[in-house]
Every structure is written in C-alpha cells, then in structure tokens.
Coordinates of C-alpha atoms and ligand atoms in Angstrom, one line a residue:
X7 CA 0.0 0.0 0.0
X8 CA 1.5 3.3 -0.6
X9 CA 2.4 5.7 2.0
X10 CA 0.0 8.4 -0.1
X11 CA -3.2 10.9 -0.3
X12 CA -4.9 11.6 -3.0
X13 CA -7.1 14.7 -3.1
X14 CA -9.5 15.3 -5.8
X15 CA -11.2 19.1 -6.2
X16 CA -14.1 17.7 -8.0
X17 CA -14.7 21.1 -8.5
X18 CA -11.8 21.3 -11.1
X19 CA -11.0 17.7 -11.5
X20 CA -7.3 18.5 -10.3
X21 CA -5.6 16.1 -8.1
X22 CA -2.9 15.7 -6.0
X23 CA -0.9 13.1 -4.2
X24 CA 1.1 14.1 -1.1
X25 CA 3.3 11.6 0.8
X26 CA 2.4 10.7 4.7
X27 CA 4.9 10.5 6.9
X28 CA 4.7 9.2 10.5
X29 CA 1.1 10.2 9.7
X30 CA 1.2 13.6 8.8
X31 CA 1.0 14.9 5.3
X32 CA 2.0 18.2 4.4
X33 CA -0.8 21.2 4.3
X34 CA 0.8 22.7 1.0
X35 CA -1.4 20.0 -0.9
X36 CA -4.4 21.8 -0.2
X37 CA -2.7 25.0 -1.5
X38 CA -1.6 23.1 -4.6
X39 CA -5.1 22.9 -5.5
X40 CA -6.4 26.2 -4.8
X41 CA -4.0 28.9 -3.3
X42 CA -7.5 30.3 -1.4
X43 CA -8.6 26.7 0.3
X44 CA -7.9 26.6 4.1
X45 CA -9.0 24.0 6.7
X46 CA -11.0 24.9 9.2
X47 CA -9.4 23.1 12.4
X48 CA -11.0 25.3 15.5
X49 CA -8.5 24.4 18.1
X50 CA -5.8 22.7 16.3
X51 CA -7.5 18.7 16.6
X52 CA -5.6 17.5 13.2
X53 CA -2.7 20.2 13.0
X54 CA 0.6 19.5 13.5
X55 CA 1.8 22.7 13.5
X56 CA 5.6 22.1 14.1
X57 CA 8.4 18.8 13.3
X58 CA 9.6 18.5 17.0
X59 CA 12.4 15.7 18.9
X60 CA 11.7 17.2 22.4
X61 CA 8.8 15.0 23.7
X62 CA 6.9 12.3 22.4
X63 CA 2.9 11.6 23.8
X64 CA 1.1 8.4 22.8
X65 CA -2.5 9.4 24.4
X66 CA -4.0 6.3 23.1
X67 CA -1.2 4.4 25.3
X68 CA -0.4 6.5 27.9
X69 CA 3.0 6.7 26.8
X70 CA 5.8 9.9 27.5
X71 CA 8.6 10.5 26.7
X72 CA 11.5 13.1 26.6
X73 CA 14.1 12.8 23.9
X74 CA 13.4 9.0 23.9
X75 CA 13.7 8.3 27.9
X76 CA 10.5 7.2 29.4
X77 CA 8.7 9.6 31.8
X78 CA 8.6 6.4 34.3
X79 CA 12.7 6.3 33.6
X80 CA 13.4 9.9 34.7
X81 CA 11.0 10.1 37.3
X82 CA 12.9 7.6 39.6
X83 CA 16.7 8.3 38.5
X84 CA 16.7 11.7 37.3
X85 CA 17.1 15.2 38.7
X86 CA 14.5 18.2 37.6
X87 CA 18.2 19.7 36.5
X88 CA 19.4 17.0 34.6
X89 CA 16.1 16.5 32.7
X90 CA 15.7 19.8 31.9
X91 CA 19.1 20.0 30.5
X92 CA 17.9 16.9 28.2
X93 CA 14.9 18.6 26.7
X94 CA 17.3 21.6 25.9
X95 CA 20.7 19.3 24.6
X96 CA 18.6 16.5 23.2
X97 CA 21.1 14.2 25.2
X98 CA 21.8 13.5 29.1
X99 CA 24.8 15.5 30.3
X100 CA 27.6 13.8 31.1
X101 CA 29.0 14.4 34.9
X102 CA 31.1 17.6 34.0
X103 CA 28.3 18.7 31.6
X104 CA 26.0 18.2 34.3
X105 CA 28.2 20.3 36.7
X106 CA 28.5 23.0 34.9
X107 CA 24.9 23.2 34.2
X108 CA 23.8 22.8 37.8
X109 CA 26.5 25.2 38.7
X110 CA 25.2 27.7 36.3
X111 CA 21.1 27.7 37.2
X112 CA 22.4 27.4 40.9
X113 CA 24.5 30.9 40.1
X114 CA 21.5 32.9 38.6
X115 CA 18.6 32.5 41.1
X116 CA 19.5 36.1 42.2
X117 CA 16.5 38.5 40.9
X118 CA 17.0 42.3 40.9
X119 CA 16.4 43.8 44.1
X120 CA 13.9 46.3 42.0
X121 CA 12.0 43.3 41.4
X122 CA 11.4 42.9 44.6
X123 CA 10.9 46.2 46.3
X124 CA 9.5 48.3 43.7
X125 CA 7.8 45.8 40.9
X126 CA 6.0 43.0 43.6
X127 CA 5.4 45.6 46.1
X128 CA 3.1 47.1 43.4
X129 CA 0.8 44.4 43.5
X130 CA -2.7 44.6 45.6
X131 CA -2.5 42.7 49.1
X132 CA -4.4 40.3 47.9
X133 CA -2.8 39.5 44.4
X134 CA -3.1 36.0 42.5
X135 CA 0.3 34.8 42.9
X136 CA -0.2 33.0 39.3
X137 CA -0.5 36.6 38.0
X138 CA 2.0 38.9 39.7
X139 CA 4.3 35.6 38.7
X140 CA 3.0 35.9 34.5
X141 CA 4.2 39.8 35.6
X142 CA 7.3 39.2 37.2
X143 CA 8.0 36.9 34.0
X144 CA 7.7 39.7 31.7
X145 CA 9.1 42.3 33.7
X146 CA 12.5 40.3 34.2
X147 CA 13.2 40.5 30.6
X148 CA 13.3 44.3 31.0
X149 CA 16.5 44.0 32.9
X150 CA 18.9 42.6 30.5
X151 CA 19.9 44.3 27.6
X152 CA 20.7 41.0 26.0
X153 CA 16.7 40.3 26.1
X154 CA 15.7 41.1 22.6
X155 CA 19.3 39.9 21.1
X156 CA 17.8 36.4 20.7
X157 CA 20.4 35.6 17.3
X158 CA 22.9 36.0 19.2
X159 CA 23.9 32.2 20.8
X160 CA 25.3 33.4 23.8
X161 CA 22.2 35.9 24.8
X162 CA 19.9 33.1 24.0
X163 CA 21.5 30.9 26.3
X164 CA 21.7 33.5 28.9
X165 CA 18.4 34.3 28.5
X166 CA 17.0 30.4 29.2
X167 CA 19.6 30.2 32.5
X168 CA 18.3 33.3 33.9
X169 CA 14.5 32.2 33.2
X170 CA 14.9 28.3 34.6
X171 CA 17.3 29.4 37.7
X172 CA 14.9 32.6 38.3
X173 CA 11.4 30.9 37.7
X174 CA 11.7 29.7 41.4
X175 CA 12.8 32.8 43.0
X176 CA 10.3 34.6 41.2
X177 CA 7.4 32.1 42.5
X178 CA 8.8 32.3 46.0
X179 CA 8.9 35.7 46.0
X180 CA 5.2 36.3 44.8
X181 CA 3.8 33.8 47.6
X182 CA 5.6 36.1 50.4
X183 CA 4.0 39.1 48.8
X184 CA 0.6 37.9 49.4
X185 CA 1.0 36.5 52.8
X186 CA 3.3 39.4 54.3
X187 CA 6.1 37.6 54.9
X188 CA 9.6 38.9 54.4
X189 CA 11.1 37.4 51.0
X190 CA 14.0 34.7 51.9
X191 CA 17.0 35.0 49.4
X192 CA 18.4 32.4 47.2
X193 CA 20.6 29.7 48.9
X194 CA 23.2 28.4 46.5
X195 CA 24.2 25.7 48.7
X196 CA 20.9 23.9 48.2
X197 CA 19.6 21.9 45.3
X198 CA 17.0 23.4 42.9
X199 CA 14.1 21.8 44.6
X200 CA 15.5 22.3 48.3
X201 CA 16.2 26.0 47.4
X202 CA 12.8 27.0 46.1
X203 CA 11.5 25.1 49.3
X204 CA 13.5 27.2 51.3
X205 CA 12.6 30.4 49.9
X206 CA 8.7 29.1 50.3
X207 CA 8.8 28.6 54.1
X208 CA 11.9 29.5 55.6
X209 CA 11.2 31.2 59.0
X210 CA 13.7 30.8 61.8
X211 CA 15.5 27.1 61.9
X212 CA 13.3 25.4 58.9
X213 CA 15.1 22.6 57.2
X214 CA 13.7 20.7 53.7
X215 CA 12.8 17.5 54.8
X216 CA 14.8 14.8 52.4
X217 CA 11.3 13.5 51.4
X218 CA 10.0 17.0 50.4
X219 CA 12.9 18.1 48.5
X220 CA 12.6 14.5 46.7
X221 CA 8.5 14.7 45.7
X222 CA 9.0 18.2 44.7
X223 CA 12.0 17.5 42.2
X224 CA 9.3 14.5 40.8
X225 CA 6.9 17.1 40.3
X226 CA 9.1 18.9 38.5
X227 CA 10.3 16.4 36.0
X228 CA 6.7 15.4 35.4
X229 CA 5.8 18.9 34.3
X230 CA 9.0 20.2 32.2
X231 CA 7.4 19.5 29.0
X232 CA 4.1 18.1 27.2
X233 CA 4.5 18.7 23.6
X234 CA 2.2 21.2 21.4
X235 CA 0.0 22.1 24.8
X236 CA -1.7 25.3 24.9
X237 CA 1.0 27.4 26.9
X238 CA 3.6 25.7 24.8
X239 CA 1.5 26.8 22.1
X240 CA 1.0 30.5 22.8
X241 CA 5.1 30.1 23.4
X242 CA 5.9 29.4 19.9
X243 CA 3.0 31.6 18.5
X244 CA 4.4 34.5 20.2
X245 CA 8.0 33.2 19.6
X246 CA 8.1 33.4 16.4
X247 CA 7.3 36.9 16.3
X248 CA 11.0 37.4 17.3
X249 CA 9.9 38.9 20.9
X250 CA 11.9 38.3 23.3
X251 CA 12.0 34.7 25.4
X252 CA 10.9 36.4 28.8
X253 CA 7.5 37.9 27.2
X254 CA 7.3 34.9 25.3
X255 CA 7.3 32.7 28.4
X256 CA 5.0 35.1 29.8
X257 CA 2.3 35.0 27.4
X258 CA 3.0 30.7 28.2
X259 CA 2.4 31.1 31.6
X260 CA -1.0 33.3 30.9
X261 CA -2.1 30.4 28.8
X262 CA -1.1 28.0 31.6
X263 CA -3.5 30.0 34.3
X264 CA -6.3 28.8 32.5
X265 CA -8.7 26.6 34.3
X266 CA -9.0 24.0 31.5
X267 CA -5.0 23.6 31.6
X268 CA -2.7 24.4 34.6
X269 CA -5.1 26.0 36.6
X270 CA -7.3 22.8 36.8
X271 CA -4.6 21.1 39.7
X272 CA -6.5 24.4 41.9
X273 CA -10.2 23.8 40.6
X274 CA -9.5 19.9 41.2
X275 CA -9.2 20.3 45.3
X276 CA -11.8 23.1 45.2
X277 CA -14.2 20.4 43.8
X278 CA -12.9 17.8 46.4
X279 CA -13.6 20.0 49.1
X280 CA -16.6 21.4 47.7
X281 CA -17.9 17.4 47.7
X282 CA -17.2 17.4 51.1
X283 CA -17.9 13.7 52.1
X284 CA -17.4 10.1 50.2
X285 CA -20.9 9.8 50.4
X286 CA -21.3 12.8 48.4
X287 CA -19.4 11.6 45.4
X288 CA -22.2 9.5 43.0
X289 CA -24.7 12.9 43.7
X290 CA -21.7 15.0 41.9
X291 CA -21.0 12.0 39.2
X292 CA -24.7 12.6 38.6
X293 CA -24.2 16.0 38.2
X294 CA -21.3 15.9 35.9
X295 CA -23.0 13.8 34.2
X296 CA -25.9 15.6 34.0
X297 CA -23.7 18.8 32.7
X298 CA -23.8 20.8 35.8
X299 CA -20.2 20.9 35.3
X300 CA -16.6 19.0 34.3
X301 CA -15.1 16.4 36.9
X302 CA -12.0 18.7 37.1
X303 CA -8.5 16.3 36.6
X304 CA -10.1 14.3 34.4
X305 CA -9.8 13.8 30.5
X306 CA -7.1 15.0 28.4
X307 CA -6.7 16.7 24.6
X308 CA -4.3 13.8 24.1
X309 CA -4.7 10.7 26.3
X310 CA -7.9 8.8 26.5
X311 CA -6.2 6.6 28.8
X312 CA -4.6 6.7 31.7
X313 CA -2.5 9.8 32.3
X314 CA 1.4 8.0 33.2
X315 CA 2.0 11.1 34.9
X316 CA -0.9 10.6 37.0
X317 CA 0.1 7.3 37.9
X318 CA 3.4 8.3 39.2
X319 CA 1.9 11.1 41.5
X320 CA -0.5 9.2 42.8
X321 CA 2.2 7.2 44.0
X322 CA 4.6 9.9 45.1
X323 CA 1.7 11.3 46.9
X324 CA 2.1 8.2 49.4
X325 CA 5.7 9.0 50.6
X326 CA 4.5 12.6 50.9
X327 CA 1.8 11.5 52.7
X328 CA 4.4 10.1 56.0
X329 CA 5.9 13.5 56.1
X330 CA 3.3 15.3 55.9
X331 CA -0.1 13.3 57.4
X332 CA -2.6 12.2 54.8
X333 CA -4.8 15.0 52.9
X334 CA -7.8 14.7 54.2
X335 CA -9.4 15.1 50.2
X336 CA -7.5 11.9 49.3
X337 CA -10.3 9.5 50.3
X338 CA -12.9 11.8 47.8
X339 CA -10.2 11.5 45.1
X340 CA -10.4 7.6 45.2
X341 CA -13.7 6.8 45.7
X342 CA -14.4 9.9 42.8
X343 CA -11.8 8.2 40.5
X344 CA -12.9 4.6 41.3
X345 CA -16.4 5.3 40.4
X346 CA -15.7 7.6 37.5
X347 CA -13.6 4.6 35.7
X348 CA -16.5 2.7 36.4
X349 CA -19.3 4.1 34.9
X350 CA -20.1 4.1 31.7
X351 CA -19.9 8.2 30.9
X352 CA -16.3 8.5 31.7
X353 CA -15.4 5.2 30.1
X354 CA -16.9 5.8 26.8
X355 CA -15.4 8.9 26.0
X356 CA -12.6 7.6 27.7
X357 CA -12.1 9.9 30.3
X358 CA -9.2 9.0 32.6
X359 CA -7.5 11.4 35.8
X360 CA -5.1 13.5 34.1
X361 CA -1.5 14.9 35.9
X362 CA -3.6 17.4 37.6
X363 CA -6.0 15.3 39.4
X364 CA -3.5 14.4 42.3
X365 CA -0.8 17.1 42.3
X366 CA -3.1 19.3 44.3
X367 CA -3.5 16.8 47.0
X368 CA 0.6 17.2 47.1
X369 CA 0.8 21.0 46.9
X370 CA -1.5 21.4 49.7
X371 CA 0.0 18.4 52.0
X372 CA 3.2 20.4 51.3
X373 CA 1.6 23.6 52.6
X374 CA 1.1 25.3 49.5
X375 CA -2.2 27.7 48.8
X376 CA -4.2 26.9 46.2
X377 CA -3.6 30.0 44.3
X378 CA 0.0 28.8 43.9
X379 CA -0.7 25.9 42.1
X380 CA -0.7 27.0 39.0
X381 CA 2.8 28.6 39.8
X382 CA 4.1 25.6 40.6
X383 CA 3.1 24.1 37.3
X384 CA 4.9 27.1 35.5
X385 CA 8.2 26.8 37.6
X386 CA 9.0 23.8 35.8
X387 CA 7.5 23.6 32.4
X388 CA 9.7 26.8 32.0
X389 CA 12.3 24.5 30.3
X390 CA 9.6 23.0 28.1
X391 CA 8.4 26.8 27.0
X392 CA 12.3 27.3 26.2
X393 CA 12.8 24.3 24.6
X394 CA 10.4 24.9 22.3
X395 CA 11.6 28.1 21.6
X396 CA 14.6 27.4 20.5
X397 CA 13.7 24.6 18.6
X398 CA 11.3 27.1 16.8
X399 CA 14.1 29.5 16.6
X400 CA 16.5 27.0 14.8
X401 CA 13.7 25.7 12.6
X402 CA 14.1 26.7 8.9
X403 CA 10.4 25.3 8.1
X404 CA 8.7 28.2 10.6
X405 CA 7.9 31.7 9.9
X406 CA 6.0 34.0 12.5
X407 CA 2.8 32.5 13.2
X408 CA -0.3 33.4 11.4
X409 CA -3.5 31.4 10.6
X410 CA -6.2 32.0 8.5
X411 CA -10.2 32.5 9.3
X412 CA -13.3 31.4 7.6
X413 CA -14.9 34.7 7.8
X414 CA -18.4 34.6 8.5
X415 CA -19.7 38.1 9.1
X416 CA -21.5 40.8 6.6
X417 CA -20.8 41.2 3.2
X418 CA -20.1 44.6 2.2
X419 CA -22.4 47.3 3.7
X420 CA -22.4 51.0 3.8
X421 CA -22.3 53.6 7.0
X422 CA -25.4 54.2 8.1
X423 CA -25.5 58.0 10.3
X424 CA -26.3 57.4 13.7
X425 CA -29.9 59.0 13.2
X426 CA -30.9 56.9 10.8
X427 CA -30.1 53.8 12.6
Ligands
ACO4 N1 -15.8 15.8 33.0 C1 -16.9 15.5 32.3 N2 -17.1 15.4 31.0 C2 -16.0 15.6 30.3 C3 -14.7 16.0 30.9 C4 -14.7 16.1 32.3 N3 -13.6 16.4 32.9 N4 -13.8 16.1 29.9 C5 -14.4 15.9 28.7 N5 -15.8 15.6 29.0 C6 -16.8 15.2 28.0 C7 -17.3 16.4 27.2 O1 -18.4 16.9 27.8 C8 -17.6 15.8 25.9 O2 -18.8 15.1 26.0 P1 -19.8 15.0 24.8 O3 -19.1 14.3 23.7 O4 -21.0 14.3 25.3 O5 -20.1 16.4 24.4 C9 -16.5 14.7 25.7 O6 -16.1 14.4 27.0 C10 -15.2 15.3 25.0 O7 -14.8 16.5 25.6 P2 -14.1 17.6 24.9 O8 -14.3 18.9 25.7 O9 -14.4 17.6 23.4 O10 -12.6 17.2 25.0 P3 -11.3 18.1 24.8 O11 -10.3 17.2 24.3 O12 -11.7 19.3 24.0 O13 -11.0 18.6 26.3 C11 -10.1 18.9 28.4 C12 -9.9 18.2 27.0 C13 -10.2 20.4 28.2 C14 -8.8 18.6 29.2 C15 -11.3 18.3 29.1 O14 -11.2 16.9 29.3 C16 -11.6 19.0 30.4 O15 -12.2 20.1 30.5 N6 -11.1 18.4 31.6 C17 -11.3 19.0 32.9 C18 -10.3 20.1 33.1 C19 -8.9 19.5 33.3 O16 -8.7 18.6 34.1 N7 -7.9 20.1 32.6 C20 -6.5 19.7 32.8 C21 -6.0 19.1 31.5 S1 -4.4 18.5 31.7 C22 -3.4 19.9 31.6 O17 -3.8 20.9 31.0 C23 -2.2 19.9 32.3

C-alpha cells in the first residue's frame, strides 16, 4: 500500500498526491489545488503545527517520553536539572556537563532587588500569585539588555539560565507578597528543589525534609514539557514573532492559568472540598453527568487513557503523605476516581485522571495555597516553554505565526448616520 493521499477538487478535477509520513502529510497540498482553500481546524485537533524531537505523547497508550527516555525512567533516576538539560541538549549531560549546568542555574537565582521592592510591592495585598508571577516573567526580561538579542547564541543561552534558575525565586517571592512575609534570598548551597523550598517557608530554623525536597524534584520532572499544549503553544505563536523569550514565556504562563490547563490542579481540590464527604461523590458524578459541570482532573486533549504522569503522582503522593499526614481530600479522590472509571460516561469517552488530578492533593499536604498551584506548574515547564523556543528558533520550516479565518460576518455594507439607525 502506498504511504500516499490523494485529493480530488471535484470542482476542477485536479488532483494531487502528497506523501504521509509518521502520519502527517503536508498542508501545502491543499494549496496546490487552490491557493485560497484553508481547513477549518478550530482548536488545532488534526494540525501538527511544528516537526519536533523534544517530547513524544502516545495518548492512546499512555506513553511519554522526553528525547526517547521514558517519563517512568526519569522520574525515579533523574534530577528536575538533569532533565531539563535533556529537553534543551537532546542528550543526558555527562557528569562535567551536568556540573557546569547545575553550577550555572544554581549561580542565577538572584533577581533584581527592583523586582522585589518596587515591581511586587506594586501588587494589591491580595494579588493572585499565578498573575503577579505571568508579571514578574515579563518584567524580568526588561533587565537585561541581551533580552531582545535572541540571534545572538550566547544571549539566547543566557536568557533560558536566567528564566529556569529565576522561575523559582520569582514564584517564591510572589507567595511572600501575598502572605506578608519577608522574602528569603536564594541559597546556593541547596539543590533546585531544596532552594525553592527554602525560599517558600523559611522562618527561623526550617530545614527541607529529604522527602519533600525528593516529591518536589518529581513534580518537577513530570511537568517540564508536554509537547504542542496550549501554553507551549501561545510560546511558539508568540515566539516566532522574534519577541523576546521572557514575554514569550509570559504569554506561556498566561495560557497555563487557564482553568481547562494548569489552573485545573486548583479547581480539582476546590471540587474535592466542595464534595465534602465520600458519600457525596455518586450525587456529583450525577451531576457531571448531568452537565452541571466537568469532573475537574479528568480527560485530556491527548490521552484517552490513563495519564502516566498521574500514575506516578498518585504514588509519590504516598511518601508525601508520611511527612506530611494524609490529605484529608485523598479518600474523595479515590472513591471519585474509582467510580468515575466505572461508569459508563467516563469510560466511553474515555475519560481518565489526568496529571492534575493528584498534584493538588501534594501541593497542599506540602503547605502550598491553592492560588499557587498553578505557579508551581509554571516553575517547571519553563524548560519545556524554552525548549520549544529554540527549537522554533532554529527551525528553517517556521515563519512567524499566522493562521487564517473562515470569515463569517456581513458582506459589504455602507455607513449608516447614527440617526438613521
Ligand atoms: N468531565 C466530564 N465530562 C468531560 C470531561 C470532564 N472532565 N472532559 C471531557 N468531557 C466530555 C465532554 O463533555 C464531551 O462530551 P460530549 O461528547 O458528550 O459532548 C467529551 O467528554 C469530549 O470532551 P471535549 O471537551 O471535546 O474534550 P477536549 O479534548 O476538548 O477537552 C479537556 C480536554 C479540556 C482537558 C477536558 O477533558 C476538560 O475540560 N477536563 C477538565 C479540566 C482538566 O482537568 N484540565 C486539565 C487538563 S491536563 C493539563 O492541561 C495539564
């Protein structure tokens, strides 16, 4: 059988056969047979918009993978560091590639002190912390005059070491802000997780509990990347406009905030607790069903099965668990995901929890607000936003993005004076 499509305009008889490869065929066809055809593909379901080697999803099988190592792989051996230098090199460092990098972030957590005193200190008392930290993003990249010069090799890395080893800092500092608390600096002698943890809740003699530090490094490496999401998205789209990576990443992290992508980790244990009680949970199934609302966690653009990053939280959520006492929402969680994979709603249209449906049970074990959620979502998948981008960047293939509409309004008209109207 040949690895071809043929498309007919029967409105012109012409025809033409494009090659499929790895199941994607080449959009130019369409043009080939009339410069003015588009498809209409609201939301991107059958675009691929980009070639990428970063991260490969199988939603039908539950599969991830970054640069070829399985999610499950990394999760257990790896360092948030170490896989984040992956999705950037394509390869794992070796140990004096490694050190350098490590000693690199570890040397740029430092934020302006403007940042702190005069930028956050703008903010309302009661500020989101997901947006003064899509803010803070933005605002960084008006410190360095090396921003914009994103040609130049060296700026570019620069620019992707300030945003991974700042991202943390930044988040830190945001969560301070809204509770009054004195911001902590950076502490170089601790590891990317442990330092972020430190900033977090450092108040007199606090120590990150081995544990902790561990869980949160986990989370980290499940979130770097997720292929063509929406905040990776809106990071190329913006991208490849030539802006600059910090209002770039920003425009990612505003897509993130959303409550149908990283924002759903917050709505998730603001559904558990609004269920209340076990007994509670077939009335709300009901109710989802019923379309009173979405069982928030579940279902996924790509996997209609289960989410592997799921399956590794839920499990990571036990050893947080010892440190930390059991959430009290976990019992709602299992009995809602036990009998949402057994009725026949959720199986059909293979709806399955998603990475968000138990991270927020970790985050607030750990002793994180809900509002920071999202931010803790962002801190990591910084390196998949600047991965991206510089795949993009080094892409011959992309030009700045810009689709096309099926316009739908008036045809031509003429003014009408407003008393005549
Ligand atoms: N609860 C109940 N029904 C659902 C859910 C859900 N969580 N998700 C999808 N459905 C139903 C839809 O109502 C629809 O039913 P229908 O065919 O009878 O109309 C069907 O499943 C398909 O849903 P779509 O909205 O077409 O699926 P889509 O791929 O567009 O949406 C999404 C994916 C946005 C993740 C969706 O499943 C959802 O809203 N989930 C809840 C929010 C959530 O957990 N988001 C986090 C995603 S992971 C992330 O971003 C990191």
């Amino acid at each position: 059988m040949p690895d071809t499509i043929t498309i007919t305009d029967d409105r012109t008889g012409k025809t033409v056969t494009v090659p499929i490869t790895d199941g994607v065929f080449p959009s130019s066809a369409i043009r080939e047979l009339d410069p003015n055809l588009y498809v209409y593909d609201p939301a991107y379901l059958s675009t691929a918009s980009c070639r990428s080697s970063i991260t490969y999803l199988d939603g039908d099988n539950g599969i991830l993978r970054y640069r070829g190592y399985p999610i499950e792989q990394l999760a257990e051996h790896s360092t948030y560091l170490e896989v984040a230098y992956l999705l950037l090199n394509g390869e794992l460092p070796t140990a004096e590639q490694l050190s350098i990098w490590v000693d690199d972030i570890t040397h740029h957590t430092f934020i302006h002190e403007n940042m702190r005193k005069r930028f956050v200190d703008g903010f309302h008392y009661d500020a989101h912390p997901m947006g003064m930290f899509v803010s803070a993003i933005a605002a960084l990249g008006t410190f360095y005059e090396d921003a914009k010069a994103i040609g130049d090799p060296d700026a570019r890395h620069n620019s992707i070491v300030r945003l991974i080893a700042k991202s943390p800092t930044l988040a830190a500092m945001c969560y301070r802000f809204s509770v009054g608390l004195p911001f902590n600096y950076p502490d170089n002698d601790l590891t990317y997780p442990a330092n972020f943890l430190n900033m977090m809740w450092k108040i007199g003699d606090y120590e990150v509990h081995p544990a902790l530090e561990r869980a949160m490094d986990v989370l980290f490496i499940l979130h770097a990347d997720h292929e063509q999401n929406c905040g990776t998205t809106a990071m190329r789209v913006v991208g490849s406009s030539q802006a600059d990576p910090y209002s770039a990443a920003a425009a990612a992290a505003s897509a993130l905030y959303g409550p149908l992508h990283g924002g759903a980790n917050e709505a998730v244990v603001r559904m558990l607790a609004d269920i209340g009680t076990i007994d509670q949970v077939p009335a709300f199934i009901d109710s989802v069903k019923a379309g009173a609302g979405r069982l928030m966690g579940f279902g996924h653009r790509v996997y209609k099965n289960y989410d592997p990053r799921a399956a590794i939280i839920k499990s990571a959520a036990y050893d947080v668990f010892e440190v930390t006492g059991k959430n009290p929402l976990l019992d709602i969680a299992l009995a809602l995901e036990e009998t949402a994979l057994s009725d026949p709603y959720f199986v059909d249209r293979r709806l399955y929890p998603n990475v968000d449906f138990y991270s927020g049970l970790i985050y607030q074990a750990m002793g994180f607000p809900i509002e920071m959620f999202t931010v803790l979502f962002a801190i990591p998948r910084t390196v998949g936003w600047l991965a991206h981008w510089d795949e993009l960047l080094n892409d011959s293939d992309q030009k700045i993005s810009r689709p096309r509409q099926w316009y739908t309004g008036e045809a031509e008209r003429d003014y009408i004076a407003v008393a005549d109207r």
